[in-house]
Amino acid sequence: MDCKNCGSNIKNEDGFCSGCGARIIGERITLQFLTKELLDKVLSIDNKLLKTFWHLFSKPEQVIDGYINGVRKKYVEPFAYLLISITLAGISFYFLRDATMQSLETAQSISPSSTSFFGSKELGERVITFIFDYQAFLTALIIPVYALMAWIVFFNRKKYNFYEHIIVFMYASAQGSILNFLLTTPAFFISLEAGNIAAIIVGVVSFLFIAFVLI
């Protein structure tokens, strides 16, 4: 028979096409098939996703410096890793929007002066809504800013150029976002206070993580 992707001749017992490398799928789409596909995509990537997440904490220079110097297969690439983190942040923000608004209203009811940072409750709600609606854009916007700052600060060392610093902060920003999803989102389901505490802890850890990565 012929490969459905590239037309190369393949044997019935082949699992992959010798021409394009595509997996040979002969079964119909069923619930079992969809479940298997989902688990393969989420849990596989040759465990690259879990490996990338863990190694960014334990040996970030191996992940980031490796990518900059040409390693492409061992870890999830920075663009894909950032997209994964933005997707998880979107899911998190979907659930946390109401909790954040409730927190703002609670603070206002306890102390009317607590919203003085925004000037008014309405402005505070608009700012929070903007952040939630455009979190992906804001994340993409802030990465070049961080990269420029780091490039200027470490200019004398000249190890990385500006664009390579963007790679550094793509990984670092994505790592903080994924950590926030894993810790803060479940905490908000426990209680508003637990969520706020978790958010503060994640913020501190993310700051220290970026410092660790740069060091």
Coordinates of C-alpha atoms in Angstrom, one line a residue:
M1 CA 0.0 0.0 0.0
D2 CA 1.0 3.6 -0.3
C3 CA 1.6 6.2 2.4
K4 CA -1.4 8.6 2.7
N5 CA 1.0 11.5 3.5
C6 CA 3.7 11.3 0.8
G7 CA 2.6 8.4 -1.5
S8 CA 5.7 6.2 -0.8
N9 CA 5.2 2.5 -1.0
I10 CA 5.1 0.8 2.5
K11 CA 4.5 -2.7 3.8
N12 CA 1.4 -3.6 5.8
E13 CA 3.4 -4.4 8.9
D14 CA 5.3 -1.1 8.9
G15 CA 4.6 1.2 11.8
F16 CA 6.1 4.3 10.1
C17 CA 6.6 5.4 6.5
S18 CA 10.2 5.1 5.3
G19 CA 9.7 8.1 3.1
C20 CA 8.4 10.8 5.4
G21 CA 8.5 9.2 8.8
A22 CA 4.7 9.5 9.4
R23 CA 3.0 7.0 11.7
I24 CA 0.9 4.5 9.8
I25 CA -2.7 4.7 11.1
G26 CA -5.0 2.0 9.9
E27 CA -7.7 2.1 12.6
R28 CA -10.9 4.1 12.7
I29 CA -11.4 7.1 15.0
T30 CA -13.1 5.9 18.2
L31 CA -13.2 7.1 21.7
Q32 CA -10.4 4.7 22.6
F33 CA -8.4 6.0 19.6
L34 CA -8.9 9.7 20.7
T35 CA -8.0 8.9 24.3
K36 CA -4.8 7.1 23.2
E37 CA -3.9 10.0 20.9
L38 CA -4.4 12.6 23.7
L39 CA -2.3 10.6 26.1
D40 CA 0.4 10.2 23.5
K41 CA 0.6 13.9 22.8
V42 CA 0.4 15.1 26.4
L43 CA 2.5 12.5 28.1
S44 CA 4.9 11.7 25.4
I45 CA 6.9 14.4 23.5
D46 CA 9.4 11.7 24.7
N47 CA 8.8 13.2 28.2
K48 CA 10.4 16.3 26.9
L49 CA 7.9 18.6 28.6
L50 CA 8.4 17.2 32.0
K51 CA 12.2 17.0 31.4
T52 CA 12.3 20.6 30.3
F53 CA 10.3 21.8 33.3
W54 CA 12.4 19.9 35.8
H55 CA 15.8 20.7 34.2
L56 CA 15.0 24.4 34.0
F57 CA 15.0 24.3 37.8
S58 CA 17.9 21.9 38.3
K59 CA 20.2 22.8 35.4
P60 CA 18.9 25.7 33.3
E61 CA 22.2 26.3 31.6
Q62 CA 21.9 22.9 30.0
V63 CA 18.4 23.6 28.6
I64 CA 18.9 27.3 27.6
D65 CA 22.6 27.3 26.6
G66 CA 22.0 24.0 24.9
Y67 CA 19.3 25.4 22.7
I68 CA 21.3 28.5 21.9
N69 CA 24.2 26.3 20.9
G70 CA 22.2 24.0 18.6
V71 CA 20.5 21.3 20.8
R72 CA 17.0 20.9 19.4
K73 CA 15.7 17.4 20.2
K74 CA 16.4 17.0 23.9
Y75 CA 14.0 19.6 25.3
V76 CA 10.9 21.5 24.3
E77 CA 11.9 24.5 22.2
P78 CA 11.4 27.9 23.7
F79 CA 8.6 29.0 21.3
A80 CA 6.6 25.8 21.9
Y81 CA 7.3 26.1 25.7
L82 CA 6.1 29.7 25.7
L83 CA 2.9 28.8 23.8
I84 CA 2.2 25.9 26.3
S85 CA 2.6 28.4 29.2
I86 CA 0.4 31.0 27.6
T87 CA -2.3 28.3 27.0
L88 CA -2.1 27.2 30.6
A89 CA -2.2 30.9 31.8
G90 CA -5.3 31.4 29.7
I91 CA -7.0 28.4 31.4
S92 CA -5.9 29.7 34.8
F93 CA -7.1 33.3 34.1
Y94 CA -10.5 31.9 32.9
F95 CA -11.0 30.3 36.4
L96 CA -9.4 33.1 38.4
R97 CA -11.1 36.1 36.8
D98 CA -14.1 35.9 39.1
A99 CA -11.9 35.2 42.1
T100 CA -9.8 38.3 41.4
M101 CA -12.9 40.5 41.0
Q102 CA -14.3 39.1 44.2
S103 CA -11.0 39.9 45.9
L104 CA -11.2 43.5 44.7
E105 CA -14.8 43.9 45.9
T106 CA -13.9 42.3 49.3
A107 CA -11.0 44.7 49.7
Q108 CA -13.2 47.6 48.8
S109 CA -16.0 46.6 51.3
I110 CA -13.5 46.2 54.1
S111 CA -11.5 49.4 53.4
P112 CA -12.8 51.9 50.8
S113 CA -9.3 53.3 50.6
S114 CA -7.8 50.0 49.5
T115 CA -8.5 50.7 45.8
S116 CA -6.7 54.0 46.0
F117 CA -3.9 52.5 44.0
F118 CA -6.2 52.4 41.0
G119 CA -8.1 55.6 41.9
S120 CA -11.5 53.9 41.8
K121 CA -13.1 50.5 41.8
E122 CA -14.2 50.8 38.2
L123 CA -10.7 51.6 37.0
G124 CA -9.3 48.7 39.0
E125 CA -11.8 46.4 37.3
R126 CA -10.9 47.7 33.9
V127 CA -7.2 47.2 34.6
I128 CA -7.7 43.7 35.8
T129 CA -10.0 42.9 32.8
F130 CA -7.4 44.2 30.4
I131 CA -4.6 42.1 32.0
F132 CA -6.8 39.0 31.8
D133 CA -7.9 39.6 28.2
Y134 CA -4.5 40.5 26.8
Q135 CA -2.2 38.3 29.0
A136 CA -0.6 36.6 26.0
F137 CA 0.1 39.9 24.3
L138 CA 1.5 41.4 27.5
T139 CA 3.8 38.3 28.0
A140 CA 5.1 38.6 24.5
L141 CA 5.7 42.3 24.9
I142 CA 7.6 42.1 28.2
I143 CA 10.1 39.4 27.1
P144 CA 12.0 41.7 24.7
V145 CA 12.1 44.4 27.4
Y146 CA 13.6 42.0 29.9
A147 CA 16.0 40.7 27.3
L148 CA 17.2 44.3 26.5
M149 CA 17.8 45.0 30.1
A150 CA 19.8 41.9 30.6
W151 CA 21.8 42.4 27.4
I152 CA 22.7 45.9 28.6
V153 CA 23.6 44.7 32.2
F154 CA 25.7 41.9 30.9
F155 CA 27.1 43.6 27.9
N156 CA 30.7 43.5 29.1
R157 CA 30.5 39.7 29.2
K158 CA 29.2 39.5 25.6
K159 CA 28.3 35.8 26.0
Y160 CA 24.8 36.3 24.4
N161 CA 23.5 38.8 22.0
F162 CA 20.1 40.5 22.4
Y163 CA 18.2 37.8 20.5
E164 CA 19.8 35.1 22.5
H165 CA 18.7 36.9 25.7
I166 CA 15.2 36.7 24.3
I167 CA 15.5 32.9 24.3
V168 CA 16.7 33.1 27.9
F169 CA 13.6 35.0 29.0
M170 CA 11.2 33.0 26.9
Y171 CA 12.2 29.9 28.9
A172 CA 12.2 31.8 32.2
S173 CA 8.9 33.5 31.7
A174 CA 7.2 30.3 30.5
Q175 CA 8.6 28.5 33.5
G176 CA 7.1 31.0 35.9
S177 CA 3.8 30.9 34.2
I178 CA 3.6 27.1 34.3
L179 CA 4.6 27.1 37.9
N180 CA 1.8 29.7 38.6
F181 CA -0.7 27.4 36.9
L182 CA 0.4 24.3 38.9
L183 CA 0.3 26.0 42.3
T184 CA -1.9 29.1 42.3
T185 CA -4.9 27.9 40.3
P186 CA -5.5 24.8 42.6
A187 CA -5.0 27.0 45.7
F188 CA -7.8 29.4 44.6
F189 CA -10.2 26.5 44.5
I190 CA -9.3 25.9 48.1
S191 CA -9.9 29.4 49.2
L192 CA -9.3 33.0 48.1
E193 CA -6.7 33.5 50.9
A194 CA -4.9 30.3 49.9
G195 CA -4.8 31.5 46.3
N196 CA -3.4 34.9 47.3
I197 CA -0.7 33.3 49.4
A198 CA 0.2 30.9 46.6
A199 CA 0.4 33.8 44.1
I200 CA 2.8 35.7 46.4
I201 CA 5.0 32.6 46.9
V202 CA 5.0 31.9 43.1
G203 CA 5.9 35.5 42.4
V204 CA 8.9 35.4 44.8
V205 CA 10.0 32.0 43.5
S206 CA 9.8 33.2 39.9
F207 CA 11.9 36.3 40.7
L208 CA 14.5 34.1 42.4
F209 CA 14.4 31.7 39.5
I210 CA 15.2 34.4 36.9
A211 CA 18.1 35.5 39.1
F212 CA 19.3 31.9 39.3
V213 CA 19.0 31.5 35.5
L214 CA 21.0 34.7 34.9
I215 CA 23.7 33.7 37.4

